Short mmCIF file of C-alpha atoms in Angstrom, two decimals:
data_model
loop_
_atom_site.label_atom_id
_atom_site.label_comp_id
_atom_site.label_asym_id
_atom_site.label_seq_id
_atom_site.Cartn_x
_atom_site.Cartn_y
_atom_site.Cartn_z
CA UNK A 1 -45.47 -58.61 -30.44
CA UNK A 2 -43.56 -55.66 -30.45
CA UNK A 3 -43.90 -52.87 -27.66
CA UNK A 4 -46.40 -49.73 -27.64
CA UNK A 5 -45.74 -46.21 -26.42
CA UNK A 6 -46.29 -45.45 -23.02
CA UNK A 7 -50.58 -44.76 -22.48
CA UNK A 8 -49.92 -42.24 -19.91
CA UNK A 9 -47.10 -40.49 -22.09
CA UNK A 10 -49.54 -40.43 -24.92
CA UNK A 11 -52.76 -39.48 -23.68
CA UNK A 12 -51.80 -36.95 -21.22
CA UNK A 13 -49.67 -35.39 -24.19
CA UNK A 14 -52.80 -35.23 -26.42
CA UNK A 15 -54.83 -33.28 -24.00
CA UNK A 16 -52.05 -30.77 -23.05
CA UNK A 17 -49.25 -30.38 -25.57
CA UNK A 18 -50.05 -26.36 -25.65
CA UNK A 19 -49.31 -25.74 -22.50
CA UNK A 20 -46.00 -28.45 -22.77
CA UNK A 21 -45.01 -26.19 -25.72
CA UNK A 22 -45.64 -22.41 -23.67
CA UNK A 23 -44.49 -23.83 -20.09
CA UNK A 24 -41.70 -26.26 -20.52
CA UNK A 25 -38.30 -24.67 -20.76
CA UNK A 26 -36.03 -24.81 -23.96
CA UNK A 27 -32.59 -25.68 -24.06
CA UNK A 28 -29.47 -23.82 -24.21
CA UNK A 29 -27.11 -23.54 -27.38
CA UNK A 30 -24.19 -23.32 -24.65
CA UNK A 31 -24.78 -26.77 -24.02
CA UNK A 32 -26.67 -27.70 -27.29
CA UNK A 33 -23.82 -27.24 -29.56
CA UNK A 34 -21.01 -29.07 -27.86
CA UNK A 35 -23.21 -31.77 -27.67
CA UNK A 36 -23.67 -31.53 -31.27
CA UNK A 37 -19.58 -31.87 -31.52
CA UNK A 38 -19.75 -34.93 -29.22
CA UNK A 39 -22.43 -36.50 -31.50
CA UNK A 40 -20.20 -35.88 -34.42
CA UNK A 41 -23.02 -33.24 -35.91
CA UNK A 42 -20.50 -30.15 -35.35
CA UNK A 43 -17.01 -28.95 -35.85
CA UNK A 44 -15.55 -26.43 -33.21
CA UNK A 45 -12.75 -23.66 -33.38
CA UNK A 46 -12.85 -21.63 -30.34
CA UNK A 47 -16.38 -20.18 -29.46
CA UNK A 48 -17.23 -20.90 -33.31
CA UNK A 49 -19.49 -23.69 -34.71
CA UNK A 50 -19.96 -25.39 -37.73
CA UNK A 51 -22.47 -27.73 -37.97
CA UNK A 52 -22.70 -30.92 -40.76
CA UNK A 53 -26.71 -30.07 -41.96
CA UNK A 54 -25.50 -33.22 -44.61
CA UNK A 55 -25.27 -36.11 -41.52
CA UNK A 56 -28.98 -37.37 -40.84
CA UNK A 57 -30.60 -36.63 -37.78
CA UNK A 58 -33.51 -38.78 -36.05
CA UNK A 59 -35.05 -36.67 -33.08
CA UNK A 60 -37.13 -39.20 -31.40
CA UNK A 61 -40.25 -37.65 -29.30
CA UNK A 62 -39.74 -34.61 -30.72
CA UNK A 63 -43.17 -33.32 -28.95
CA UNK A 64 -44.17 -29.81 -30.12
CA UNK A 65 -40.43 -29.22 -30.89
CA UNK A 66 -38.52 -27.75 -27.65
CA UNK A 67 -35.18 -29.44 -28.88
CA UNK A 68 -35.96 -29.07 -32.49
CA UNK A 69 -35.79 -25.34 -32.71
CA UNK A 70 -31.79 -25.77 -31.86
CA UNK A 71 -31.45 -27.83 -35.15
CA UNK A 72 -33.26 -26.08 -37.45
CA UNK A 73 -31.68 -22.95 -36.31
CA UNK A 74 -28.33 -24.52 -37.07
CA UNK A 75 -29.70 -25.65 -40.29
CA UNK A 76 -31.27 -28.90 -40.31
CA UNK A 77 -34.19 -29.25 -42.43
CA UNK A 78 -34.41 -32.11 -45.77
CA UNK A 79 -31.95 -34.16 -43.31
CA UNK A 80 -34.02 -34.27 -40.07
CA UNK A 81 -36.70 -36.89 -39.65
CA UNK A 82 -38.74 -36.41 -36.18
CA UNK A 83 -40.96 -39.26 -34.63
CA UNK A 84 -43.61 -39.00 -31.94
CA UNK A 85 -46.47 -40.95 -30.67
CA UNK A 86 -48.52 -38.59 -29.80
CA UNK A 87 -50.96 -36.71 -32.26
CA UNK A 88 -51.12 -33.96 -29.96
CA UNK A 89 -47.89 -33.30 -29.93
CA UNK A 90 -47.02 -33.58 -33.48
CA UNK A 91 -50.06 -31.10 -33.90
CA UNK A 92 -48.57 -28.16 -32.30
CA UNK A 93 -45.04 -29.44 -33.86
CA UNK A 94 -46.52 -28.78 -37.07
CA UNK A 95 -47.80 -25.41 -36.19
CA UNK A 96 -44.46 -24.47 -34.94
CA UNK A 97 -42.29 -25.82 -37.61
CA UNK A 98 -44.21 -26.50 -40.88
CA UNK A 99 -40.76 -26.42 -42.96
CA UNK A 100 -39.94 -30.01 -41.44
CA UNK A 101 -41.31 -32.65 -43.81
CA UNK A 102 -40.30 -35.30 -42.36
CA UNK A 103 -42.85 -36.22 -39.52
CA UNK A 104 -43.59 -39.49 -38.97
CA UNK A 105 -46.12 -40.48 -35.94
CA UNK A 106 -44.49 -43.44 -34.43
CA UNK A 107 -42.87 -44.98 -31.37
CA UNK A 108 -39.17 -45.60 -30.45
CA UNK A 109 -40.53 -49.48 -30.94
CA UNK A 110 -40.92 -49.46 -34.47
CA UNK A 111 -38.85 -46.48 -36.29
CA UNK A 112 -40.02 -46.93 -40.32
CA UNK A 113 -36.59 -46.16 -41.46
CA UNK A 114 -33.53 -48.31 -43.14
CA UNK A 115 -31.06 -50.32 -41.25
CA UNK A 116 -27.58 -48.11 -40.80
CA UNK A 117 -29.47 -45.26 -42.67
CA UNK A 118 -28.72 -42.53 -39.89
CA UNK A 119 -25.91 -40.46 -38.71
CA UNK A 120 -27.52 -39.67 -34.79
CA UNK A 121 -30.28 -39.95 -33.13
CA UNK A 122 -31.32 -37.50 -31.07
CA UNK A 123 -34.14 -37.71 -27.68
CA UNK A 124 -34.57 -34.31 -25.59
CA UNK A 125 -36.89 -34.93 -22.23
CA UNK A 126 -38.21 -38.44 -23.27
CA UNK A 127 -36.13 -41.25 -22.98
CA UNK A 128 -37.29 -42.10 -19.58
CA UNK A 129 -40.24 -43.26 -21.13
CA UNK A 130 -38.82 -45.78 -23.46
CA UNK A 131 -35.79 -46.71 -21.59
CA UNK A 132 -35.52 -50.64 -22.30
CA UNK A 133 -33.75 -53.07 -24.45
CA UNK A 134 -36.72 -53.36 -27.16
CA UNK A 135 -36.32 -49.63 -28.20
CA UNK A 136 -32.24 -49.42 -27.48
CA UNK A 137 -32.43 -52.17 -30.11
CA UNK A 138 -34.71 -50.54 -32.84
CA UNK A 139 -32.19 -47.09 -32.63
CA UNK A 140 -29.15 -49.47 -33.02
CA UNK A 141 -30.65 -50.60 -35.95
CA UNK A 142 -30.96 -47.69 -38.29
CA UNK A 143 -28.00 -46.06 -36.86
CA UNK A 144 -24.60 -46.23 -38.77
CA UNK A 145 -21.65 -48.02 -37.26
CA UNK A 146 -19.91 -45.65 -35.12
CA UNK A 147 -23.12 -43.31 -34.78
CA UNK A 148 -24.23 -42.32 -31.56
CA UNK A 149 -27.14 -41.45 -29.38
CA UNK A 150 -27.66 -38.39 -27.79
CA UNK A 151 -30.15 -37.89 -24.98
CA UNK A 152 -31.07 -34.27 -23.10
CA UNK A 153 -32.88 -33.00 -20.33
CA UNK A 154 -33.93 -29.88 -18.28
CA UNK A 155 -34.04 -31.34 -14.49
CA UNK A 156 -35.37 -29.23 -11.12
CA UNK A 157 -33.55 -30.87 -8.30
CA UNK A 158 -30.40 -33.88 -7.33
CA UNK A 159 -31.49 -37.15 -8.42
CA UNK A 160 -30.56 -40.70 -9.05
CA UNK A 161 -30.38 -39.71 -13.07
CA UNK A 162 -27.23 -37.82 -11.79
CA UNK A 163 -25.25 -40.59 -10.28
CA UNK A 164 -22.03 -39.68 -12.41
CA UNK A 165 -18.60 -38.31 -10.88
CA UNK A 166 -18.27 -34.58 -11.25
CA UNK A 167 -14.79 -34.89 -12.02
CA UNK A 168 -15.75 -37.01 -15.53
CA UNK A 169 -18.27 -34.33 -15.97
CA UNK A 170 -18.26 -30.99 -17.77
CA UNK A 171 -19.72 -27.90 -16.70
CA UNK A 172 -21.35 -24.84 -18.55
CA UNK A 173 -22.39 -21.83 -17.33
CA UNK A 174 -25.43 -19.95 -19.14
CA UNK A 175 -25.97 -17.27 -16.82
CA UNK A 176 -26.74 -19.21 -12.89
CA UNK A 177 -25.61 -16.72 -10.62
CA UNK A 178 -24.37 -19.64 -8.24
CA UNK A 179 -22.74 -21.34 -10.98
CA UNK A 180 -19.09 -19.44 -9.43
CA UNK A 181 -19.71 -21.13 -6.21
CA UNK A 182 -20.48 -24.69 -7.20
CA UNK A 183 -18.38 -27.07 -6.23
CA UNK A 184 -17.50 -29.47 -9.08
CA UNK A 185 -16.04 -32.38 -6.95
CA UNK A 186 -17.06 -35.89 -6.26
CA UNK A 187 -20.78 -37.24 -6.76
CA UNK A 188 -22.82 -35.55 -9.34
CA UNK A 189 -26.22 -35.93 -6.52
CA UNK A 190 -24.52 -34.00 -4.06
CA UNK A 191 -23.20 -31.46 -6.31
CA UNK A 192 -26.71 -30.78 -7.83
CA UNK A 193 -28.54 -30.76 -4.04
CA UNK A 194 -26.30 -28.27 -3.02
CA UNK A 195 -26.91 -25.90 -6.20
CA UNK A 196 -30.80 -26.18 -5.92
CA UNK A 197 -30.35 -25.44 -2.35
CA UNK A 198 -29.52 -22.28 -2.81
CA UNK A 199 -33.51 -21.54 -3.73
CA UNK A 200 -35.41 -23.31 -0.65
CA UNK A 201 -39.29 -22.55 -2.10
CA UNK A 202 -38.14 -23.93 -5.41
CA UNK A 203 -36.40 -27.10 -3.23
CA UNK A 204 -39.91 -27.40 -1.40
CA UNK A 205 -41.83 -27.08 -4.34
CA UNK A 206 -40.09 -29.65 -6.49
CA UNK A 207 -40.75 -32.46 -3.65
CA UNK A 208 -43.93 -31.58 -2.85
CA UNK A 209 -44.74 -32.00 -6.73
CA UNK A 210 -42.51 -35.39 -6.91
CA UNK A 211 -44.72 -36.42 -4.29
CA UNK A 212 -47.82 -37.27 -6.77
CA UNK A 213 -45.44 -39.35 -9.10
CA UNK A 214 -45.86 -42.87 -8.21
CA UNK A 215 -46.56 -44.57 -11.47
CA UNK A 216 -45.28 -43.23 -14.43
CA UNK A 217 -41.41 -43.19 -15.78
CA UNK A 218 -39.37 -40.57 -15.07
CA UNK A 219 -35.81 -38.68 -15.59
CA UNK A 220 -35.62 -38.47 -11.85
CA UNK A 221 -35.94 -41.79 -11.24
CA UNK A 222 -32.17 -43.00 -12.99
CA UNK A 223 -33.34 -46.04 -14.45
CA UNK A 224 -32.74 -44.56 -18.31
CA UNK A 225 -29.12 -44.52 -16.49
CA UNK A 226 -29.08 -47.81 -15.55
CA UNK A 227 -30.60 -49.77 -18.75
CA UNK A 228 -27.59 -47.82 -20.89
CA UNK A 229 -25.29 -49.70 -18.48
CA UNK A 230 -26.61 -53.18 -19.12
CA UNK A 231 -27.35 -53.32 -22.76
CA UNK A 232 -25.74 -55.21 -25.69
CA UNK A 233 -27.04 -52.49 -28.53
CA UNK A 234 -24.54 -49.07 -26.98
CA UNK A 235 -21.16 -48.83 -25.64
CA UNK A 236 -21.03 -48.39 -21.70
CA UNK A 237 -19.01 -45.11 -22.88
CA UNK A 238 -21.55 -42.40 -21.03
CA UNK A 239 -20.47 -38.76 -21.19
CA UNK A 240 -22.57 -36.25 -19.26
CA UNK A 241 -22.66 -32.72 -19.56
CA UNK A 242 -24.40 -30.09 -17.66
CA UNK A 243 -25.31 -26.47 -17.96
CA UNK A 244 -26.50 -24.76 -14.93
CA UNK A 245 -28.98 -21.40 -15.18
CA UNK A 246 -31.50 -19.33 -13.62
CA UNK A 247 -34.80 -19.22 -15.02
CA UNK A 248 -37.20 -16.45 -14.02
CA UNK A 249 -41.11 -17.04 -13.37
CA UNK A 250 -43.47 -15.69 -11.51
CA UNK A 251 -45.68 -17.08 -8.94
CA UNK A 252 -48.65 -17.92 -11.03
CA UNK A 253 -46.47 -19.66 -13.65
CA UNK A 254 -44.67 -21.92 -10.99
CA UNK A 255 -47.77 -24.13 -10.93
CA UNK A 256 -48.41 -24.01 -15.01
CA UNK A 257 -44.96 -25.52 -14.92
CA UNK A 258 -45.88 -28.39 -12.87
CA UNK A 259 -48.95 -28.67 -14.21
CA UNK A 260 -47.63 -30.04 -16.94
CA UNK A 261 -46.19 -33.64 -15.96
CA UNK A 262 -48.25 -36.41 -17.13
CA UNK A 263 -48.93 -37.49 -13.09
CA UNK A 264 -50.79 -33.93 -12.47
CA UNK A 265 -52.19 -34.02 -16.13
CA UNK A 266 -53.91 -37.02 -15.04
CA UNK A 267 -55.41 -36.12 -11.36
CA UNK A 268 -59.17 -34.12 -11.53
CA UNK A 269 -59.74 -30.38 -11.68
CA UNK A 270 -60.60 -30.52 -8.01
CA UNK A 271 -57.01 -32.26 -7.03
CA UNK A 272 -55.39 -29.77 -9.04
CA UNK A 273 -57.08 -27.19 -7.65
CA UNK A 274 -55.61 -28.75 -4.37
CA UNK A 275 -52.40 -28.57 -5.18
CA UNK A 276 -52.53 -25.19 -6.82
CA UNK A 277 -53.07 -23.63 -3.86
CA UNK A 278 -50.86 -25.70 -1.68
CA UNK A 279 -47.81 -25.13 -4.13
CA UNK A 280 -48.43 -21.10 -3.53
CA UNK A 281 -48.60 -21.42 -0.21
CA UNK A 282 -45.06 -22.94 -0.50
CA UNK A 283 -43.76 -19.96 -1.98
CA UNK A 284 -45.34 -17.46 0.41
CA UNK A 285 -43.81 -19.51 3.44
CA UNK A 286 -40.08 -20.12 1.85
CA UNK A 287 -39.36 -17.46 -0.81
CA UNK A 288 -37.36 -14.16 1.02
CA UNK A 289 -36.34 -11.30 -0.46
CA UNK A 290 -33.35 -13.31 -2.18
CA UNK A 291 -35.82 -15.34 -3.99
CA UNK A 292 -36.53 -12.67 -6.44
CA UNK A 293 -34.00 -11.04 -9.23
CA UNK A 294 -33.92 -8.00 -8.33
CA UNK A 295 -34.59 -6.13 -11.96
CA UNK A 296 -37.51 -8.52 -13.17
CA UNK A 297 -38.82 -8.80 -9.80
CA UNK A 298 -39.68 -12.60 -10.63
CA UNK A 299 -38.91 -15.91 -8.48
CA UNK A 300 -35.25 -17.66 -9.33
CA UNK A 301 -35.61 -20.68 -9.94
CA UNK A 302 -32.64 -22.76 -10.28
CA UNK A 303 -32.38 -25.09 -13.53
CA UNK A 304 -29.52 -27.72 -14.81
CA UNK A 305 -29.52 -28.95 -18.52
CA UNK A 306 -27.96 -32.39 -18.71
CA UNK A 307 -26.68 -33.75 -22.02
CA UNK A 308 -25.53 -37.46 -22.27
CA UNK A 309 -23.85 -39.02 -25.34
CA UNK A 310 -23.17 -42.89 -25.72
CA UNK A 311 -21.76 -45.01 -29.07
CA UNK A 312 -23.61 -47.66 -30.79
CA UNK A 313 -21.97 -50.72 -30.22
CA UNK A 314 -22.23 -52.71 -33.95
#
């Protein structure tokens, strides 16, 4: 018996997949389209792009379409096919990008496409979820020989997921103002901890939050990192890539961020109330006047966009 998607991912999806879609960050073309080189989806010449709209694109978990935008901006439409478990999700996808025929609600478990019938498949801020041999399997399937995955995230803080040397690593910056003072050597962790460092309520924050996660996959946690490392389906060939900005929010959207994650999604409205107040309290005790941009007046928070590329192996 094949595998299901994740319940958690699923139901907690459903119930909040309009906020997900108005709180959850996008991602940047800086990074976006050298990644689509590295997938083999782009050609570049200098700071120009052309993309190949003819190759066949899976996105898998598209959700309400963060990642998506980027492709149908660049001209994807008749050869993009997006799968997602959740209803909710694919609800507000639809609303968002009604063009996109090509919907199909399903699970990385059971893709209803043809063997070697795809050029790249594509996962932005979901892998975590399905990170295991059964659905590394199902992908190899219906990708082409020489194809390759592609997998994306935004990420608030140093993790395991970033156990990678810097020096293998490449760097883009789309607009951090600490970007100039990063220092791009050794360990991928430390680099990261000493970029979100530079923001201590946003440092506080993001643990405090991480605290309530104690059951449910995550990016964070690195083992997504670890399962492409000991598979038979994908090439042990990972490239990462990361672009580094500042996003601007104000107090009151700090917590609509976070409440977001599928481990606060599922905690009551008292709890949440709870930690509401506690994350602005945070804030008030560790955000100075360098905190805040000084034309928008909003809180910087520090953000990293990680890209990671590996080959089928078939």
């Amino acid at each position: 018996m094949s595998k299901t998607a994740n319940n958690t991912a699923v139901n907690s999806f459903n119930s909040n997949h309009s906020l997900y879609d108005q709180f959850r960050p996008s991602f940047t073309p800086i990074l976006v389209n050298p990644f689509l080189v590295e997938l083999g989806l782009a050609d570049q010449k200098g700071d120009k792009f052309t993309f190949k709209t003819d190759k066949k694109i899976v996105e898998i978990a598209c959700g309400t379409g963060k990642f998506t935008k980027n492709l149908i901006d660049n001209g994807w439409i008749s050869n993009l096919t997006v799968v997602e478990p959740s209803k909710g999700m694919l609800e507000t996808f639809q609303k968002n990008f009604p063009q996109i025929e090509n919907v199909i609600n399903a699970s990385s478990y059971k893709i209803p496409l043809e063997d070697n019938s795809v050029d790249a498949v594509l996962i932005a801020q979901g892998f975590h979820w399905f990170a295991d041999d059964e659905s590394l399997k199902e992908i190899n399937r219906i990708l082409k020989k020489g194809a390759k995955l592609g997998l994306i995230w935004n990420f608030d803080y140093s993790s395991p997921s970033q156990d990678s040397n810097a020096e293998d690593s490449k760097f883009y910056n789309d607009g951090s103002r600490y970007f100039n003072n990063l220092d791009q050597k050794g360990n991928n962790q430390r680099v990261f901890e000493n970029f979100f460092g530079n923001q201590k309520w946003n440092e506080e924050v993001t643990k405090y939050i991480w605290g309530f996660d104690v059951n449910v996959p995550q990016y964070r946690h690195g083992k997504w990192r670890q399962v492409l490392l000991n598979n038979n389906y994908f090439k042990k060939d990972i490239s990462d890539s990361f672009a580094l900005y500042d996003k601007l929010t104000s107090k009151e959207d700090v917590w609509k961020y976070w409440e977001t994650r599928s481990y606060i999604t599922d905690l009551s409205i008292d709890k949440k109330e709870k930690i509401k107040e506690h994350v602005e309290t945070i804030i008030d005790t560790y955000a100075n006047p360098d905190s805040y941009d000084p034309e928008t007046k909003l809180l910087i928070k520090p953000m990293v966009l990680h890209a990671v590329v590996v080959t089928v192996n078939k």
